[in-house]
Coordinates of C-alpha atoms in Angstrom, one line a residue:
M1 CA 211.1 107.5 -68.4
D2 CA 212.0 105.3 -65.5
Q3 CA 215.3 107.2 -65.0
E4 CA 213.4 110.5 -64.9
L5 CA 211.0 109.1 -62.3
N6 CA 213.8 107.8 -60.2
T7 CA 215.5 111.2 -60.4
L8 CA 212.3 113.0 -59.3
E9 CA 211.8 110.5 -56.4
S10 CA 215.5 111.0 -55.3
H11 CA 215.1 114.8 -55.4
G12 CA 211.9 114.6 -53.3
E13 CA 213.5 112.4 -50.7
S14 CA 216.5 114.8 -50.5
Q15 CA 214.2 117.8 -50.0
R16 CA 212.3 116.0 -47.2
L17 CA 215.6 114.9 -45.6
L18 CA 216.8 118.6 -45.6
T19 CA 213.5 119.6 -44.0
L20 CA 214.0 117.0 -41.2
Q21 CA 217.5 118.2 -40.6
E22 CA 216.3 121.8 -40.3
L23 CA 213.8 120.7 -37.7
E24 CA 216.5 118.8 -35.7
R25 CA 218.5 122.0 -35.4
T26 CA 215.9 123.7 -33.3
M27 CA 214.3 120.8 -31.4
D28 CA 214.9 117.4 -29.9
P29 CA 215.3 114.7 -32.7
L30 CA 212.3 112.8 -31.4
I31 CA 210.1 115.8 -31.4
A32 CA 211.5 116.8 -34.9
A33 CA 210.4 113.4 -36.2
R34 CA 206.9 113.9 -34.7
V35 CA 206.5 117.4 -36.2
Y36 CA 207.8 116.2 -39.5
N37 CA 205.3 113.3 -39.6
Q38 CA 202.4 115.7 -38.7
R39 CA 203.4 117.9 -41.7
Y40 CA 204.2 115.3 -44.4
S41 CA 202.6 111.9 -43.4
Y42 CA 199.1 111.5 -44.6
L43 CA 198.7 108.5 -42.3
D44 CA 199.8 110.4 -39.3
R45 CA 197.2 113.2 -39.9
L46 CA 194.3 110.8 -39.4
P47 CA 192.6 110.8 -36.0
D48 CA 193.0 107.9 -33.7
E49 CA 189.5 106.6 -34.4
L50 CA 190.2 106.1 -38.1
L51 CA 193.7 104.7 -37.4
V52 CA 192.2 102.1 -35.1
Q53 CA 189.7 101.0 -37.8
I54 CA 192.6 100.6 -40.2
L55 CA 194.5 98.6 -37.7
V56 CA 191.5 96.4 -37.0
D57 CA 191.2 95.6 -40.7
C58 CA 194.9 94.7 -40.8
H59 CA 194.5 92.5 -37.7
K60 CA 191.7 90.5 -39.4
S61 CA 193.5 90.0 -42.7
D62 CA 197.2 90.7 -42.4
S63 CA 198.9 90.3 -39.0
V64 CA 202.3 90.7 -40.6
A65 CA 201.4 94.2 -41.9
L66 CA 200.1 95.1 -38.4
C67 CA 203.5 94.0 -37.0
C68 CA 205.4 96.1 -39.5
L69 CA 203.2 99.2 -38.7
A70 CA 204.1 98.7 -35.0
Q71 CA 207.8 99.0 -35.8
V72 CA 207.7 102.4 -37.7
S73 CA 205.8 104.7 -35.4
R74 CA 205.4 105.2 -31.6
R75 CA 201.8 106.4 -32.1
L76 CA 200.9 103.3 -34.1
R77 CA 202.7 101.1 -31.7
D78 CA 200.8 102.5 -28.7
L79 CA 197.5 102.1 -30.5
I80 CA 198.3 98.5 -31.5
V81 CA 199.4 97.5 -28.1
A82 CA 196.3 99.1 -26.5
E83 CA 193.9 97.6 -29.0
F84 CA 195.4 94.1 -29.4
P85 CA 197.5 93.5 -26.2
R86 CA 197.8 89.7 -26.6
S87 CA 197.6 88.9 -30.3
V88 CA 200.1 91.1 -32.1
P89 CA 203.4 89.5 -33.2
C90 CA 206.7 91.2 -32.9
V91 CA 205.6 94.3 -31.0
D92 CA 208.4 96.1 -29.2
G93 CA 206.0 97.3 -26.5
G94 CA 206.5 94.9 -23.7
R95 CA 203.4 92.7 -24.5
G96 CA 204.0 91.3 -28.0
Y97 CA 205.5 88.0 -29.1
L98 CA 206.7 86.4 -32.3
T99 CA 204.4 83.7 -33.6
G100 CA 205.1 80.6 -35.5
G101 CA 206.7 79.7 -38.8
Y102 CA 203.9 80.9 -41.0
D103 CA 204.5 84.5 -39.9
L104 CA 208.2 84.2 -40.5
A105 CA 207.5 82.9 -44.0
E106 CA 205.3 85.9 -44.7
F107 CA 208.1 88.2 -43.4
R108 CA 210.5 86.6 -45.8
K109 CA 208.2 87.3 -48.7
R110 CA 207.8 91.0 -47.7
L111 CA 211.6 91.4 -47.2
C112 CA 212.3 89.8 -50.6
R113 CA 209.5 91.9 -52.3
D114 CA 210.9 95.1 -50.8
K115 CA 214.4 94.3 -51.9
I116 CA 215.7 94.4 -48.3
C117 CA 218.2 91.7 -49.0
A118 CA 221.3 93.0 -50.9
D119 CA 221.7 89.5 -52.5
C120 CA 218.2 89.8 -54.1
R121 CA 218.4 93.3 -55.5
P122 CA 219.8 92.3 -58.9
F123 CA 216.9 89.9 -59.4
V124 CA 214.0 91.9 -58.0
G125 CA 212.2 94.9 -59.4
P126 CA 210.6 96.3 -62.6
V127 CA 213.7 95.6 -64.6
S128 CA 215.6 92.6 -63.5
K129 CA 219.2 92.0 -64.7
Y130 CA 218.4 88.2 -64.9
L131 CA 215.0 87.3 -66.1
F132 CA 215.1 83.7 -64.8
A133 CA 217.6 84.0 -62.0
D134 CA 218.0 81.6 -59.2
I135 CA 217.5 83.6 -56.0
N136 CA 218.3 80.9 -53.5
C137 CA 221.0 83.1 -52.2
C138 CA 218.4 85.3 -50.4
E139 CA 219.4 85.5 -46.7
F140 CA 215.7 85.6 -45.8
R141 CA 214.7 82.5 -47.7
A142 CA 213.0 79.6 -46.0
I143 CA 215.6 76.8 -45.4
S144 CA 214.7 73.1 -46.0
I145 CA 215.6 70.9 -43.1
G146 CA 217.0 67.9 -44.9
Q147 CA 219.4 65.5 -43.2
G148 CA 221.7 68.2 -41.8
L149 CA 225.4 67.7 -41.2
H150 CA 227.3 65.8 -38.6
C151 CA 228.9 67.7 -35.9
D152 CA 232.1 66.0 -34.7
S153 CA 232.1 67.8 -31.4
C154 CA 228.5 66.9 -30.5
D155 CA 228.6 63.5 -32.3
R156 CA 225.1 64.2 -33.8
N157 CA 223.5 65.9 -36.9
H158 CA 222.5 69.5 -36.8
H159 CA 220.8 71.7 -39.4
T160 CA 223.1 73.1 -42.0
S161 CA 222.6 76.6 -40.8
C162 CA 224.2 75.6 -37.5
F163 CA 227.7 75.6 -39.2
I164 CA 229.9 78.3 -40.6
P165 CA 230.4 78.2 -44.5
S166 CA 233.7 76.3 -44.4
D167 CA 232.1 73.6 -42.3
Q168 CA 229.1 73.3 -44.6
R169 CA 231.3 72.0 -47.4
E170 CA 231.1 68.4 -48.3
G171 CA 234.0 66.4 -46.8
A172 CA 234.9 69.1 -44.2
L173 CA 237.0 67.7 -41.4
K174 CA 236.3 68.2 -37.6
R175 CA 233.1 70.1 -38.0
R176 CA 232.1 72.2 -35.0
C177 CA 228.7 73.8 -34.8
I178 CA 228.3 77.5 -34.1
G179 CA 227.0 76.6 -30.7
R180 CA 230.5 75.3 -29.8
R181 CA 232.5 77.8 -31.8
G182 CA 230.6 80.9 -30.7
T183 CA 230.3 82.7 -27.3
V184 CA 227.8 84.9 -25.6
R185 CA 229.2 88.3 -24.7
L186 CA 228.4 89.5 -21.2
C187 CA 230.5 92.6 -21.7
D188 CA 233.8 93.6 -23.4
H189 CA 235.8 91.7 -20.7
M190 CA 233.7 88.5 -20.3
Q191 CA 232.5 85.9 -22.8
I192 CA 230.6 82.7 -22.0
S193 CA 231.3 79.6 -24.0
W194 CA 229.1 76.6 -24.4
D195 CA 231.9 74.4 -22.8
T196 CA 231.6 76.5 -19.6
I197 CA 227.9 75.8 -19.3
E198 CA 228.2 72.2 -20.3
A199 CA 230.9 71.4 -17.9
H200 CA 228.9 73.0 -15.0
V201 CA 225.6 71.2 -15.9
A202 CA 227.3 67.8 -16.6
K203 CA 228.2 67.5 -12.9
Y204 CA 224.5 67.4 -12.0
W205 CA 222.7 65.7 -15.0
N206 CA 223.8 62.2 -13.9
D207 CA 222.0 62.6 -10.5
W208 CA 218.8 64.1 -12.0
N209 CA 216.3 62.2 -13.9
G210 CA 213.2 64.1 -12.9
R211 CA 213.2 62.6 -9.4
Q212 CA 215.5 65.1 -7.7
A213 CA 214.6 68.4 -9.1
I214 CA 216.2 70.2 -6.1
D215 CA 219.6 69.0 -7.4
L216 CA 219.0 70.6 -10.8
Q217 CA 217.9 73.8 -9.0
A218 CA 221.1 73.7 -7.0
C219 CA 223.1 73.3 -10.2
L220 CA 221.4 76.4 -11.7
D221 CA 221.8 78.4 -8.6
N222 CA 225.5 77.6 -8.3
F223 CA 226.3 78.9 -11.8
R224 CA 227.6 82.4 -11.3
I225 CA 229.7 84.5 -13.7
E226 CA 230.3 88.2 -13.0
C227 CA 232.7 90.8 -14.4
Y228 CA 234.5 92.8 -11.7
D229 CA 235.9 95.5 -14.0
L230 CA 235.6 98.8 -12.2
S231 CA 234.0 100.5 -15.3
H232 CA 230.8 98.5 -14.5
D233 CA 230.5 99.7 -10.9
R234 CA 227.7 102.2 -11.2
R235 CA 226.3 102.3 -7.7
C236 CA 225.1 105.5 -5.9
S237 CA 227.3 105.2 -2.8
A238 CA 230.0 103.0 -1.3
E239 CA 227.5 101.5 1.1
Q240 CA 225.5 99.9 -1.7
A241 CA 226.3 96.6 -3.3
P242 CA 228.4 96.8 -6.5
T243 CA 226.5 96.6 -9.8
W244 CA 228.5 94.0 -11.6
P245 CA 227.2 92.5 -14.9
R246 CA 226.3 88.8 -14.2
A247 CA 225.1 85.6 -15.9
R248 CA 222.9 83.0 -14.3
L249 CA 221.2 79.8 -15.3
R250 CA 217.4 79.5 -14.7
K251 CA 214.6 77.1 -15.4
N252 CA 211.0 78.0 -16.3
P253 CA 207.9 75.9 -15.3
S254 CA 208.2 73.9 -18.6
N255 CA 211.8 72.8 -17.7
L256 CA 213.3 75.0 -20.4
I257 CA 216.7 76.1 -19.3
S258 CA 217.9 79.6 -20.2
L259 CA 221.0 81.8 -19.7
R260 CA 220.1 85.1 -18.1
L261 CA 222.4 88.1 -18.6
E262 CA 221.7 91.2 -16.4
W263 CA 223.2 94.5 -15.3
T264 CA 221.6 97.3 -13.2
P265 CA 223.6 100.5 -13.3
H266 CA 222.6 103.6 -11.2
S267 CA 222.8 107.2 -12.6
G268 CA 223.5 108.7 -9.1
C269 CA 221.1 111.2 -7.5
E270 CA 222.6 114.4 -8.9
A271 CA 223.6 113.2 -12.3
L272 CA 220.3 114.0 -14.1
G273 CA 218.6 116.4 -11.8
I274 CA 215.3 114.6 -11.8
R275 CA 213.3 116.1 -8.9
P276 CA 209.7 115.0 -8.3
G277 CA 207.2 116.9 -6.2
P278 CA 205.8 120.5 -6.2
N279 CA 209.1 122.0 -7.4
A280 CA 209.7 119.2 -10.0
E281 CA 212.7 119.4 -12.2
Q282 CA 213.2 117.3 -15.4
A283 CA 216.2 115.6 -16.9
S284 CA 217.1 116.9 -20.3
A285 CA 216.8 114.4 -23.2
P286 CA 220.4 115.0 -24.4
A287 CA 221.7 114.3 -20.9
L288 CA 219.7 111.1 -20.7
R289 CA 220.9 110.0 -24.2
G290 CA 224.5 110.7 -23.1
L291 CA 224.0 108.5 -20.0
F292 CA 222.6 105.7 -22.1
R293 CA 225.4 106.0 -24.6
Q294 CA 227.8 105.3 -21.7
Y295 CA 225.8 102.2 -20.8
Q296 CA 225.7 101.0 -24.4
Q297 CA 229.5 101.3 -24.5
G298 CA 229.6 99.0 -21.5
A299 CA 227.6 95.9 -20.6
G300 CA 224.3 97.5 -21.7
G301 CA 225.4 97.3 -25.3
S302 CA 226.1 93.5 -25.0
I303 CA 222.9 92.6 -23.1
C304 CA 220.4 94.9 -24.9
P305 CA 222.2 96.4 -28.0
S306 CA 220.8 99.3 -29.9
L307 CA 219.4 98.6 -33.3
S308 CA 221.3 100.2 -36.1
G309 CA 220.1 103.7 -37.0
S310 CA 217.4 103.7 -34.4
E311 CA 216.7 105.6 -31.2
S312 CA 218.4 104.0 -28.2
P313 CA 216.2 101.3 -26.7
E314 CA 216.4 103.0 -23.3
M315 CA 214.7 106.1 -24.6
T316 CA 211.6 104.1 -25.5
C317 CA 210.8 104.0 -21.7
F318 CA 210.4 107.8 -21.8
D319 CA 207.5 108.6 -24.2
P320 CA 207.6 112.4 -24.9
H321 CA 203.8 112.4 -25.1
K322 CA 203.4 111.0 -21.6
C323 CA 206.6 111.3 -19.5
T324 CA 206.9 114.3 -17.2
C325 CA 210.4 113.6 -15.9
V326 CA 212.3 114.3 -19.1
H327 CA 212.4 117.6 -21.0
Y328 CA 212.3 117.5 -24.8
E329 CA 213.3 120.7 -26.6
M330 CA 210.2 121.7 -28.6
G331 CA 211.7 124.5 -30.6
G332 CA 208.6 126.6 -30.4
E333 CA 206.6 123.8 -32.1
G334 CA 204.9 120.6 -31.1
Q335 CA 203.3 122.3 -28.0
D336 CA 200.3 119.9 -28.4
L337 CA 202.7 117.1 -27.3
R338 CA 202.6 118.1 -23.7
P339 CA 202.7 115.0 -21.4
S340 CA 199.7 114.1 -19.4
E341 CA 201.2 111.5 -17.0
C342 CA 204.6 110.1 -16.2
H343 CA 205.3 106.6 -17.5
A344 CA 209.0 106.5 -16.6
S345 CA 208.6 103.1 -15.0
R346 CA 207.5 101.5 -18.3
S347 CA 209.6 98.7 -19.5
W348 CA 210.9 98.1 -23.0
E349 CA 211.0 94.6 -24.4
R350 CA 212.2 93.0 -27.6
I351 CA 211.3 89.3 -28.0
W352 CA 212.5 86.9 -30.6
S353 CA 210.9 83.4 -30.6
Y354 CA 210.6 83.4 -26.9
G355 CA 209.7 80.1 -25.3
Q356 CA 211.6 77.7 -27.4
P357 CA 215.3 76.7 -27.6
G358 CA 217.3 79.3 -29.4
G359 CA 214.9 82.1 -28.6
S360 CA 216.0 85.3 -27.0
A361 CA 214.2 88.0 -25.0
S362 CA 215.7 91.4 -24.1
R363 CA 214.1 93.7 -21.5
I364 CA 215.0 97.2 -20.2
C365 CA 213.2 98.5 -17.1
M366 CA 213.4 102.0 -15.5
S367 CA 212.9 102.8 -11.8
S368 CA 214.1 105.4 -9.3
H369 CA 215.0 105.8 -5.7
R370 CA 216.2 108.6 -3.3
S371 CA 219.5 108.7 -1.5
D372 CA 219.7 106.5 1.6
D373 CA 220.4 109.4 3.9
N374 CA 217.8 111.7 2.2
T375 CA 220.5 114.5 1.7
S376 CA 219.5 115.0 -2.0
K377 CA 216.2 116.2 -3.2
S378 CA 216.9 114.6 -6.6
V379 CA 216.3 110.9 -7.4
C380 CA 218.6 108.3 -8.9
L381 CA 217.5 106.6 -12.2
V382 CA 218.0 102.9 -12.1
T383 CA 218.3 101.1 -15.4
S384 CA 217.8 97.3 -15.4
Y385 CA 219.1 95.4 -18.5
Q386 CA 218.1 91.8 -18.8
R387 CA 218.4 89.2 -21.6
D388 CA 217.3 85.6 -21.6
I389 CA 218.8 83.1 -24.1
E390 CA 216.8 79.9 -24.2
I391 CA 219.1 76.9 -24.2
S392 CA 217.5 73.4 -24.2
Y393 CA 214.8 71.0 -22.9
E394 CA 217.2 68.1 -23.5
N395 CA 219.3 65.9 -21.4
P396 CA 222.2 66.2 -22.1
L397 CA 222.1 69.8 -23.4
V398 CA 222.6 70.4 -27.1
P399 CA 224.7 73.5 -28.0
A400 CA 223.1 73.8 -31.4
A401 CA 219.9 74.9 -29.7
W402 CA 221.4 78.1 -28.4
Y403 CA 223.4 79.1 -31.4
P404 CA 221.1 82.0 -32.4
G405 CA 222.2 83.7 -29.2
A406 CA 225.9 83.0 -29.6
G407 CA 228.0 85.4 -31.6
I408 CA 230.5 83.7 -33.9
N409 CA 232.5 86.9 -34.1
T410 CA 233.3 86.8 -30.4
V411 CA 235.6 83.7 -30.6

């Protein structure tokens, strides 16, 4: 019986997938998804007033569910951000944040329950292969702190998760935490190691004990890493300053030091054909995606990478329901999705544990400008990529604090 039900479910999913593929042949993929949801999603058919009431109930009793809803639909995300602008965790809408450990624990429970983790799949579900299996292998499980392990490079203990598997073994020699092994990738040509930051900051720490803050600021201001590969030079004209990807150190009012990665490429005035005014012209969505694909293959993909299987993060700044500067192919359907106002200047933001060591925040902003000599009626689209990796409150700095932002596969 279970096998027959699984077969029917698989057949239904295949049919719906074919329907979506048919829609994508005649219209923009984003519009196809919207039309598909209008036809087959019971939730999407509800008016905004009812959806808001459902979201209000979720907000009262289950903030994690509210967060999950915000990730699966632009419409739900807009409603959530509008209704709860300051209290929703994990919203990719520019105004959300990730709350404390209790929400993370709830997320782990949901991920385990839904069999997201491949390690858990044999042990979870109606028919488990192992009735009393130990599922401590789950990659989403909560990790106990314990005493940690000694890092020979830092000469102090770190949490076990700060080490690669071979260094987690008992008796491992010359342990080095991920903070020292890994690097942060600015682009394909430039990687930033912890030793680079530590060597720079160490010159100033001895002279700064909270009394000479200007010395620390000078230290941060003098940290400058840029990649001068010509593939990154995306300026509009030779008279403008080059658009090199760069890394800086900065300090917030709470004395939390972070590494900021940034890159600001220009499309050029004639590249997309965006022309505001009475005779307005729009950029096509495929052309825009092609431009962002180029950026993602460069420094944009290192600073603000796309999530696997999702729309490029840059396109989130151009909502088809609101933006008038981009043309989405409707394919004769979805005419009710006509935009009402242009929000091309909206920013996109993805925040993970922002405001504490090891946290990271990514942001993409869109703006435009005309040519300096006003010879072109079209405007240039300026994309600003920015990522902050929180490092440390401590003196001296501790590399284990930034290891979530350092990629071990980059060494």
